Amino acid sequence: MKTKKRAEFFRDCRDLLSLIHRRRPTAIPAALVTALLESAFPFVNILFGARILDRLLAGGEGVMELVGWMVALDFVLGCGSRVLRWSCRAEALTADELSMAAVAEKCLTMDYQQLETQSIMDKLTRAGEGVTAQGDLFSFLWSLSELLGHGLTVLYALAAVSLLFLPADLPAGGEGWVRALNSPWAALAALVLALAAPLACVPLVRRKNRLSRELHQRSLDGNRRFSTYLSIACDYQLGKDIRTYAMDGMYFAKQDRFWVGFLDLFRKYNFRRSAVQGLIAVVNLATVLIAYLFVGLKAMAGLITVGMVSMQVGAITALAGAVRQAVELIGRVDLQRKYLKEYTEFLAIPSEKYNGTLPVEKRDDGDYDLEFRDVSFRYPNQEQWSLRHVTCRLPKGRKLAVVGPNGAGKTTFIKLLCRLYDPTEGAILLNGIDIRKYDYGEYLSLLSVVFQDFKLFSMKLGESVASSADYDPRRVWECLEKAGMRGRVERMEKGLDTGLFQQEEDGVELSGGEGQKLAIARALYKDAPVVILDEPTAALDPVSEYEIYSRFGEMTAGKTSVYISHRMSSCRFCDVVFVFDGGTIVQQGSHEALLAQDGLYSRLWQAQAQYY
Amino acid sequence: MKRHSTLSNEFWLLKRMVRYDKRYPLFLLASIAAKLALPFLSALLPAAAVAALTRGGGMGHYLAVIVGLMALYAGCTFLRDWLENRNNILKADFRMEVGMAMLMEKTMTMDYNKLEPAEGQKLLSAAKNMAGNPMAGGIDGMLRAVEPWLRSLLGLLLYGAAAVALDWRILLVLAGMTLSGMVLDTVVRRYEERTEEESKQNFREQDYLLSQSDDPVNGKDVRLYRMENWFVTSLLGVFQRRWAWRRGLNRRRAAALTSDALFLALRDILAYTVLVSSFLAGRTDAAGFTFTLGILATLTALLKEFTQVTDNTLYWNIGFDNYRVFMEQDSAPPSGHGAKAASVRRPPRVELRDVTFSYPEAETPAIDHLSLTLEPGEKIALVGLNGAGKTTLVKLLTGLYQPESGEILVDGVPVRDFDQKEYFRLVGTVFQDVSLLPFTIGENVAGREQFDREQVWEALDRAGLREAVNALSKGLDTSLTQKMEKDGVDLSGGQRQRLSFARALYKDAPLLILDEPTAALDPLAEADLYHKYAREMADKTGVFISHRLGSTQFCDRVVYLDSGRITETGTHQELLARGGAYAKLFEVQSSWYKDEKKEDGKHEET
């Protein structure tokens, strides 16, 4: 079990280091060199200090020469290691940033279904929580480089301490205990005793780490609640309702009750942890005591010089300190790699959507034939079918309206068409071939979609229309024109370079209607043969709605288009209507034909038309 | 905005800290004492060892000296660590129980028109960061600075005196080191300050891009529009700007570090020269030599700490002051002149007299000299294009905003005569953006923890939500969302709208305001809610806003709003007959439905 754990530890560390190394090959060498210099630095004073003292006690000849060497070395190592530390830090931060970019890219390209799968995204959440509590990839590399530094310190210190093992010429009249002190065995015994203290601390350190882990685990739930309370208090949208409905009393009562337990948890753990921490510090002092006693006795017996005393005490203290800190660091590195390996695992998840290889035939006449053949679908972990036995053909080059009550399966229908999900049963065919067989990217290039919950990002307006950092401004203006947004954008000072929303400097806020028009412009820029608009006028006033309605024909000329809406009026300008209910298509036909039937369609129509 | 100095803010915090825990000054002093004693002891220890060895006092003497000093050292170490932890816990508790709690209470109770505008939100988010994020300095940083600052100041006096006793020129070198360090640190800090906004923006952009890329709600658009390259390019652009910034910072830092190391070398050469000659002249022995070097090292460290803490605190204060400014802003909601909600006749007459309201920094007023009277029990439909001022008018009527000029009267009593909380009792609202708390359904309807379950069920029933709630295993005690309880449920858009309607019904306020309450509903659900609204508003004075013009027919009167003014008012039929803006709007929307009755089914553009 223990070896297995150790193997896992090394494997994870290796994976993480290779993740870092792939992104930034200079980061790890920089950390190595820095550790080398940093650990050497304190030994300059330890070595030279002793020799200076001895030289002084011996009459002071050549002391200033030694001082000169020491100061010069101090300067070079001290200055060099600190300047290097900062560039090493920069390297490590860069490695971390590039790794985050890799994670972002993975999120952006992995299967949509995976993106919506809790267990997969939980990896990121866990890694994120770990990063908050224990540090990111940067601190991981940092810890490792510190660990290496402590290892080197141990080596340097052992080299210095090895001098103690050389027996001296026994002074005249040496008694028994002097001879005993002079033997290498005595030195070994003293060294073992001195190192016993930091090793005795190992269980204490373990305990401290366990307490930290436990606290982290037990506070997850409370942390979540706390941030919920905080976001409630600071959310001005909720603020309206909280004030007018006088809900602050209830809020504070709940918060106060939660607060007591939450803070007590931290207090309890911190008290326990602080006692352990104090104990560790005191136990470690035993090393210094033993060093002084042993080395002092040796000096008193005349076996070593007085200068050697300060040097050996310095070396043994440094040795024990390095061992102690290394023990603590290993614990931290172990915690860090446990969280961070979620990243490497996350990056290694394969995407299934990319299995298709067929290219999509490029056609100028838009002759793409899309067909649902007995398609059924249910969302992962759901028992209920969202679509059941749907068979239909999208009217090529014509306008299709999709209507039905909330929850009838309209949006799911679109999601399947967009390959965001694959059918549970049945198949969707493009020109007679299952869409799963096509290259994913090529298939998606056939579709321009404005989702009901479309997203615009806080970046430059022109880039947002083109979904790319470089774009053809002339075409962007054309699309804005078609979507009815040109005038508004022309009035903006920076035109296409205007930032959107508050994330951008001087970013403009868009009203719901303007956002919808921009999303439509984006769809137009893509210029795909199939255009899908899902509830595009929900937030619009009648005039803007009318604009969209009247432009729809122009926007989709020669294309296959799908228009989903609760506004039944939209069915008037479409050629075919599909009526969804309970996951199936219950009616299909032209508006006039459907209205003539006594069915769901005429009821939906009447519900709205009665007012006009 | 009034700004406070670092000292003023430290005192402001300390006053509250002492009030929070009387023992704080005691802990503080003890911690300073232990931390000052430790470097002294570590300088003394090797010196005492050397003394015991060179002055010849025998083994017993040596053992006694070492063991005694070590015991003292161990005591101080334990005290230091224990106090350190104790103080950290105290600080964290204070930050949460005082700093955070005060902030949350403030945001929950402050006047809405101070909270909602972008400026208020910005200040709040800065203040929140100061109370919530110890890494950003904030309350923790300001309190953390107190101990090292006092200690290093005291230590400088004590150890400085010892250094002067050795050679005053050493102080000169140290002063030179400090001055040069301060100058070069300032260069670094200037650079940081100059680039602060840029760098903050840089991190904001990074956080934004990262958070957007793993958010499933963006996943559909990202994939359909193949945005990954755009995102990654943008992210790398952000990083590249940051790397250039970091290189600039490190270059300046290297200068400061080199100057530091140079002065340290100068200090050492001077100190050793003085000490060696003094030793050779017999004025000091080996023990004194070792001890003085230790003291000098401590003095240098204290000096460094002092300048660093001062520097940090000055820097942190800029951020922390946001917290204090936020907390001290005058934001009490209007307290009125004792008018009582209970004495308002139901349903009330509501009158707006020449009301004007502008948003800060807006060029034109959102509501412009508007006068309007709602007779008791009258229902009006508020109609207009996006941006006509409908939502602002609603905020004025609900009492969340106060008119800039003119006044609003309810049952003849000016709204400003009511305490704000008292006035809120008169208003029931259903907003377009339904906001529910992550508490139980019952609590959301009643707005409190103790409520009459029968009445809540009745309200749910009237809003058409009884069945759906009944189907939940925990009924009224079901939590909304999983934010608080794992078994919480997510309601659909339509259900949320009904729940928020039930809340208004439970409150049973005499003035009911419905702002676009059916936006996301299918036609059947929409028609059903219209009927319910019409029924429930019967004995109330009401305002109804909707883009679906036909639905306003149950209102007594239509009020057409344009650029903050009323341009048309009358019944639906009257306005249609008049052929003005409302009629045009209605025509636009109804054409698709009405044309149906024509034979050809064509729609002319109007």
mmCIF file of C-alpha atoms in Angstrom, chain A residues 268-489:
data_model
loop_
_atom_site.group_PDB
_atom_site.id
_atom_site.type_symbol
_atom_site.label_atom_id
_atom_site.label_comp_id
_atom_site.label_asym_id
_atom_site.label_seq_id
_atom_site.Cartn_x
_atom_site.Cartn_y
_atom_site.Cartn_z
ATOM 1 C CA LYS A 268 -11.686 24.757 16.724
ATOM 2 C CA TYR A 269 -9.326 23.585 14.006
ATOM 3 C CA ASN A 270 -7.092 26.585 14.213
ATOM 4 C CA PHE A 271 -6.649 26.203 17.961
ATOM 5 C CA ARG A 272 -5.709 22.576 17.550
ATOM 6 C CA ARG A 273 -3.404 23.387 14.713
ATOM 7 C CA SER A 274 -1.696 26.190 16.591
ATOM 8 C CA ALA A 275 -0.902 23.912 19.536
ATOM 9 C CA VAL A 276 0.699 21.384 17.184
ATOM 10 C CA GLN A 277 2.587 24.152 15.439
ATOM 11 C CA GLY A 278 4.040 25.474 18.712
ATOM 12 C CA LEU A 279 5.033 21.976 19.768
ATOM 13 C CA ILE A 280 6.864 21.414 16.484
ATOM 14 C CA ALA A 281 8.867 24.625 16.894
ATOM 15 C CA VAL A 282 9.922 23.765 20.440
ATOM 16 C CA VAL A 283 10.833 20.138 19.723
ATOM 17 C CA ASN A 284 13.039 21.298 16.895
ATOM 18 C CA LEU A 285 15.062 23.458 19.249
ATOM 19 C CA ALA A 286 16.425 20.253 20.767
ATOM 20 C CA THR A 287 18.722 20.025 17.740
ATOM 21 C CA VAL A 288 20.412 23.301 18.561
ATOM 22 C CA LEU A 289 20.824 22.290 22.182
ATOM 23 C CA ILE A 290 22.447 18.971 21.274
ATOM 24 C CA ALA A 291 24.730 20.644 18.750
ATOM 25 C CA TYR A 292 25.934 23.181 21.311
ATOM 26 C CA LEU A 293 26.469 20.588 23.957
ATOM 27 C CA PHE A 294 28.445 18.163 21.832
ATOM 28 C CA VAL A 295 30.502 20.712 19.915
ATOM 29 C CA GLY A 296 31.103 22.777 23.078
ATOM 30 C CA LEU A 297 32.383 19.753 24.933
ATOM 31 C CA LYS A 298 34.734 18.965 22.086
ATOM 32 C CA ALA A 299 36.082 22.511 22.120
ATOM 33 C CA MET A 300 36.475 22.424 25.854
ATOM 34 C CA ALA A 301 38.509 19.256 25.508
ATOM 35 C CA GLY A 302 40.683 21.110 23.023
ATOM 36 C CA LEU A 303 39.707 18.826 20.139
ATOM 37 C CA ILE A 304 38.378 21.585 17.947
ATOM 38 C CA THR A 305 38.807 25.343 17.784
ATOM 39 C CA VAL A 306 36.323 27.910 19.081
ATOM 40 C CA GLY A 307 35.658 29.039 15.516
ATOM 41 C CA MET A 308 34.756 25.471 14.663
ATOM 42 C CA VAL A 309 32.093 25.576 17.383
ATOM 43 C CA SER A 310 30.138 28.339 15.698
ATOM 44 C CA MET A 311 30.607 26.701 12.308
ATOM 45 C CA GLN A 312 29.399 23.281 13.425
ATOM 46 C CA VAL A 313 26.477 24.670 15.368
ATOM 47 C CA GLY A 314 25.542 26.633 12.260
ATOM 48 C CA ALA A 315 25.861 23.570 10.009
ATOM 49 C CA ILE A 316 23.947 21.202 12.295
ATOM 50 C CA THR A 317 21.169 23.751 12.806
ATOM 51 C CA ALA A 318 20.932 24.288 9.069
ATOM 52 C CA LEU A 319 20.870 20.528 8.529
ATOM 53 C CA ALA A 320 18.066 19.918 11.003
ATOM 54 C CA GLY A 321 16.162 22.937 9.725
ATOM 55 C CA ALA A 322 16.360 21.660 6.182
ATOM 56 C CA VAL A 323 15.165 18.203 7.204
ATOM 57 C CA ARG A 324 12.267 19.678 9.147
ATOM 58 C CA GLN A 325 11.160 21.955 6.337
ATOM 59 C CA ALA A 326 11.572 19.217 3.769
ATOM 60 C CA VAL A 327 9.248 17.001 5.799
ATOM 61 C CA GLU A 328 6.638 19.760 5.903
ATOM 62 C CA LEU A 329 7.070 20.517 2.237
ATOM 63 C CA ILE A 330 6.627 16.927 1.157
ATOM 64 C CA GLY A 331 3.278 17.001 2.915
ATOM 65 C CA ARG A 332 2.318 20.135 1.042
ATOM 66 C CA VAL A 333 3.529 18.876 -2.321
ATOM 67 C CA ASP A 334 1.537 15.706 -1.708
ATOM 68 C CA LEU A 335 -1.622 17.727 -1.078
ATOM 69 C CA GLN A 336 -0.998 19.901 -4.090
ATOM 70 C CA ARG A 337 -0.423 17.103 -6.524
ATOM 71 C CA LYS A 338 -3.616 15.392 -5.379
ATOM 72 C CA TYR A 339 -5.650 18.396 -6.477
ATOM 73 C CA LEU A 340 -3.573 19.378 -9.466
ATOM 74 C CA LYS A 341 -3.627 15.931 -11.034
ATOM 75 C CA GLU A 342 -7.298 16.658 -11.748
ATOM 76 C CA TYR A 343 -5.947 19.036 -14.374
ATOM 77 C CA THR A 344 -3.760 16.470 -16.075
ATOM 78 C CA GLU A 345 -6.622 13.978 -15.968
ATOM 79 C CA PHE A 346 -9.002 16.588 -17.293
ATOM 80 C CA LEU A 347 -6.710 17.384 -20.192
ATOM 81 C CA ALA A 348 -6.434 13.685 -21.011
ATOM 82 C CA ILE A 349 -10.186 13.110 -21.466
ATOM 83 C CA PRO A 350 -10.773 11.972 -25.039
ATOM 84 C CA SER A 351 -13.437 13.646 -27.180
ATOM 85 C CA GLU A 352 -15.864 11.330 -28.922
ATOM 86 C CA LYS A 353 -17.339 13.881 -31.270
ATOM 87 C CA TYR A 354 -14.158 13.963 -33.260
ATOM 88 C CA ASN A 355 -14.389 10.405 -34.511
ATOM 89 C CA GLY A 356 -16.160 11.355 -37.734
ATOM 90 C CA THR A 357 -13.884 11.963 -40.706
ATOM 91 C CA LEU A 358 -16.096 12.478 -43.769
ATOM 92 C CA PRO A 359 -15.705 15.906 -45.336
ATOM 93 C CA VAL A 360 -18.904 17.822 -46.058
ATOM 94 C CA GLU A 361 -19.423 18.491 -49.740
ATOM 95 C CA LYS A 362 -19.240 22.227 -50.426
ATOM 96 C CA ARG A 363 -22.226 23.320 -52.478
ATOM 97 C CA ASP A 364 -23.186 26.767 -53.586
ATOM 98 C CA ASP A 365 -26.827 25.900 -54.104
ATOM 99 C CA GLY A 366 -27.290 25.047 -50.434
ATOM 100 C CA ASP A 367 -28.606 21.657 -51.392
ATOM 101 C CA TYR A 368 -28.212 20.051 -47.991
ATOM 102 C CA ASP A 369 -30.890 17.592 -47.059
ATOM 103 C CA LEU A 370 -31.388 17.118 -43.305
ATOM 104 C CA GLU A 371 -33.573 14.356 -42.039
ATOM 105 C CA PHE A 372 -34.523 12.937 -38.624
ATOM 106 C CA ARG A 373 -35.143 9.228 -38.836
ATOM 107 C CA ASP A 374 -37.017 7.822 -35.830
ATOM 108 C CA VAL A 375 -34.955 9.871 -33.409
ATOM 109 C CA SER A 376 -35.433 9.441 -29.670
ATOM 110 C CA PHE A 377 -33.443 11.188 -27.025
ATOM 111 C CA ARG A 378 -33.196 11.453 -23.308
ATOM 112 C CA TYR A 379 -30.700 13.523 -21.378
ATOM 113 C CA PRO A 380 -27.987 11.628 -19.480
ATOM 114 C CA ASN A 381 -29.271 10.314 -16.117
ATOM 115 C CA GLN A 382 -32.867 11.173 -17.008
ATOM 116 C CA GLU A 383 -35.592 8.603 -17.225
ATOM 117 C CA GLN A 384 -37.966 10.696 -19.232
ATOM 118 C CA TRP A 385 -37.664 10.895 -22.988
ATOM 119 C CA SER A 386 -37.235 14.438 -24.240
ATOM 120 C CA LEU A 387 -37.822 13.396 -27.844
ATOM 121 C CA ARG A 388 -39.601 10.223 -28.884
ATOM 122 C CA HIS A 389 -39.710 8.723 -32.376
ATOM 123 C CA VAL A 390 -39.248 11.961 -34.257
ATOM 124 C CA THR A 391 -39.179 11.499 -37.998
ATOM 125 C CA CYS A 392 -39.116 14.509 -40.238
ATOM 126 C CA ARG A 393 -37.311 16.246 -43.052
ATOM 127 C CA LEU A 394 -36.248 19.861 -42.923
ATOM 128 C CA PRO A 395 -37.818 21.703 -45.875
ATOM 129 C CA LYS A 396 -34.836 22.411 -48.072
ATOM 130 C CA GLY A 397 -34.360 26.082 -48.900
ATOM 131 C CA ARG A 398 -37.598 27.056 -47.150
ATOM 132 C CA LYS A 399 -38.724 28.487 -43.832
ATOM 133 C CA LEU A 400 -39.800 26.207 -41.017
ATOM 134 C CA ALA A 401 -41.591 27.368 -37.853
ATOM 135 C CA VAL A 402 -41.384 25.230 -34.725
ATOM 136 C CA VAL A 403 -43.997 25.828 -32.008
ATOM 137 C CA GLY A 404 -45.349 24.081 -28.953
ATOM 138 C CA PRO A 405 -45.747 24.459 -25.199
ATOM 139 C CA ASN A 406 -42.771 24.871 -22.854
ATOM 140 C CA GLY A 407 -40.969 21.565 -22.411
ATOM 141 C CA ALA A 408 -42.318 20.016 -25.622
ATOM 142 C CA GLY A 409 -38.819 19.262 -26.967
ATOM 143 C CA LYS A 410 -38.309 22.147 -29.392
ATOM 144 C CA THR A 411 -34.929 23.204 -28.040
ATOM 145 C CA THR A 412 -33.779 19.588 -27.700
ATOM 146 C CA PHE A 413 -34.657 19.101 -31.360
ATOM 147 C CA ILE A 414 -32.262 21.938 -32.219
ATOM 148 C CA LYS A 415 -29.545 20.676 -29.863
ATOM 149 C CA LEU A 416 -29.534 17.316 -31.623
ATOM 150 C CA LEU A 417 -29.439 18.976 -35.002
ATOM 151 C CA CYS A 418 -26.391 20.902 -33.825
ATOM 152 C CA ARG A 419 -24.696 17.722 -32.607
ATOM 153 C CA LEU A 420 -24.480 19.146 -29.104
ATOM 154 C CA TYR A 421 -25.969 15.783 -28.202
ATOM 155 C CA ASP A 422 -26.226 12.604 -30.202
ATOM 156 C CA PRO A 423 -29.559 10.768 -30.492
ATOM 157 C CA THR A 424 -30.132 7.990 -27.981
ATOM 158 C CA GLU A 425 -31.937 6.042 -30.685
ATOM 159 C CA GLY A 426 -32.363 6.604 -34.398
ATOM 160 C CA ALA A 427 -30.228 8.861 -36.537
ATOM 161 C CA ILE A 428 -30.027 12.259 -38.128
ATOM 162 C CA LEU A 429 -28.976 12.157 -41.758
ATOM 163 C CA LEU A 430 -27.292 14.717 -43.954
ATOM 164 C CA ASN A 431 -27.762 13.891 -47.627
ATOM 165 C CA GLY A 432 -28.562 10.363 -46.541
ATOM 166 C CA ILE A 433 -25.507 9.825 -44.325
ATOM 167 C CA ASP A 434 -25.514 9.752 -40.522
ATOM 168 C CA ILE A 435 -24.189 13.110 -39.308
ATOM 169 C CA ARG A 436 -21.916 11.338 -36.811
ATOM 170 C CA LYS A 437 -19.828 10.127 -39.743
ATOM 171 C CA TYR A 438 -18.914 13.655 -40.801
ATOM 172 C CA ASP A 439 -15.991 15.655 -39.541
ATOM 173 C CA TYR A 440 -17.392 17.525 -36.536
ATOM 174 C CA GLY A 441 -16.034 20.944 -37.478
ATOM 175 C CA GLU A 442 -17.145 20.653 -41.070
ATOM 176 C CA TYR A 443 -20.641 19.615 -40.080
ATOM 177 C CA LEU A 444 -20.996 22.541 -37.673
ATOM 178 C CA SER A 445 -19.951 24.908 -40.431
ATOM 179 C CA LEU A 446 -23.337 24.194 -42.067
ATOM 180 C CA LEU A 447 -25.287 25.776 -39.218
ATOM 181 C CA SER A 448 -25.845 29.369 -38.123
ATOM 182 C CA VAL A 449 -27.749 29.329 -34.858
ATOM 183 C CA VAL A 450 -29.093 31.998 -32.546
ATOM 184 C CA PHE A 451 -29.970 30.170 -29.362
ATOM 185 C CA GLN A 452 -32.647 31.376 -27.018
ATOM 186 C CA ASP A 453 -29.983 31.866 -24.356
ATOM 187 C CA PHE A 454 -27.340 33.087 -26.799
ATOM 188 C CA LYS A 455 -24.148 34.449 -25.292
ATOM 189 C CA LEU A 456 -22.194 37.488 -26.318
ATOM 190 C CA PHE A 457 -18.815 38.013 -24.783
ATOM 191 C CA SER A 458 -17.228 41.039 -23.293
ATOM 192 C CA MET A 459 -14.759 41.617 -26.087
ATOM 193 C CA LYS A 460 -14.570 43.881 -29.111
ATOM 194 C CA LEU A 461 -17.805 44.261 -31.040
ATOM 195 C CA GLY A 462 -16.304 43.456 -34.452
ATOM 196 C CA GLU A 463 -14.579 40.363 -33.082
ATOM 197 C CA SER A 464 -17.828 39.285 -31.457
ATOM 198 C CA VAL A 465 -19.696 39.387 -34.759
ATOM 199 C CA ALA A 466 -16.942 37.459 -36.527
ATOM 200 C CA SER A 467 -16.159 35.169 -33.544
ATOM 201 C CA SER A 468 -12.519 35.732 -34.359
ATOM 202 C CA ALA A 469 -9.711 38.148 -33.645
ATOM 203 C CA ASP A 470 -9.168 38.902 -37.313
ATOM 204 C CA TYR A 471 -12.114 39.586 -39.533
ATOM 205 C CA ASP A 472 -13.332 41.341 -42.648
ATOM 206 C CA PRO A 473 -14.747 44.685 -41.469
ATOM 207 C CA ARG A 474 -16.728 45.184 -44.655
ATOM 208 C CA ARG A 475 -18.630 41.954 -44.140
ATOM 209 C CA VAL A 476 -19.173 42.705 -40.480
ATOM 210 C CA TRP A 477 -20.798 46.021 -41.418
ATOM 211 C CA GLU A 478 -22.958 44.241 -43.981
ATOM 212 C CA CYS A 479 -24.195 41.770 -41.406
ATOM 213 C CA LEU A 480 -24.858 44.503 -38.878
ATOM 214 C CA GLU A 481 -26.864 46.278 -41.546
ATOM 215 C CA LYS A 482 -28.956 43.186 -42.261
ATOM 216 C CA ALA A 483 -29.577 42.622 -38.558
ATOM 217 C CA GLY A 484 -30.667 46.235 -38.104
ATOM 218 C CA MET A 485 -27.745 47.180 -35.860
ATOM 219 C CA ARG A 486 -25.632 49.247 -38.253
ATOM 220 C CA GLY A 487 -26.996 52.637 -37.182
ATOM 221 C CA ARG A 488 -26.413 51.937 -33.512
ATOM 222 C CA VAL A 489 -22.832 50.766 -34.066
#
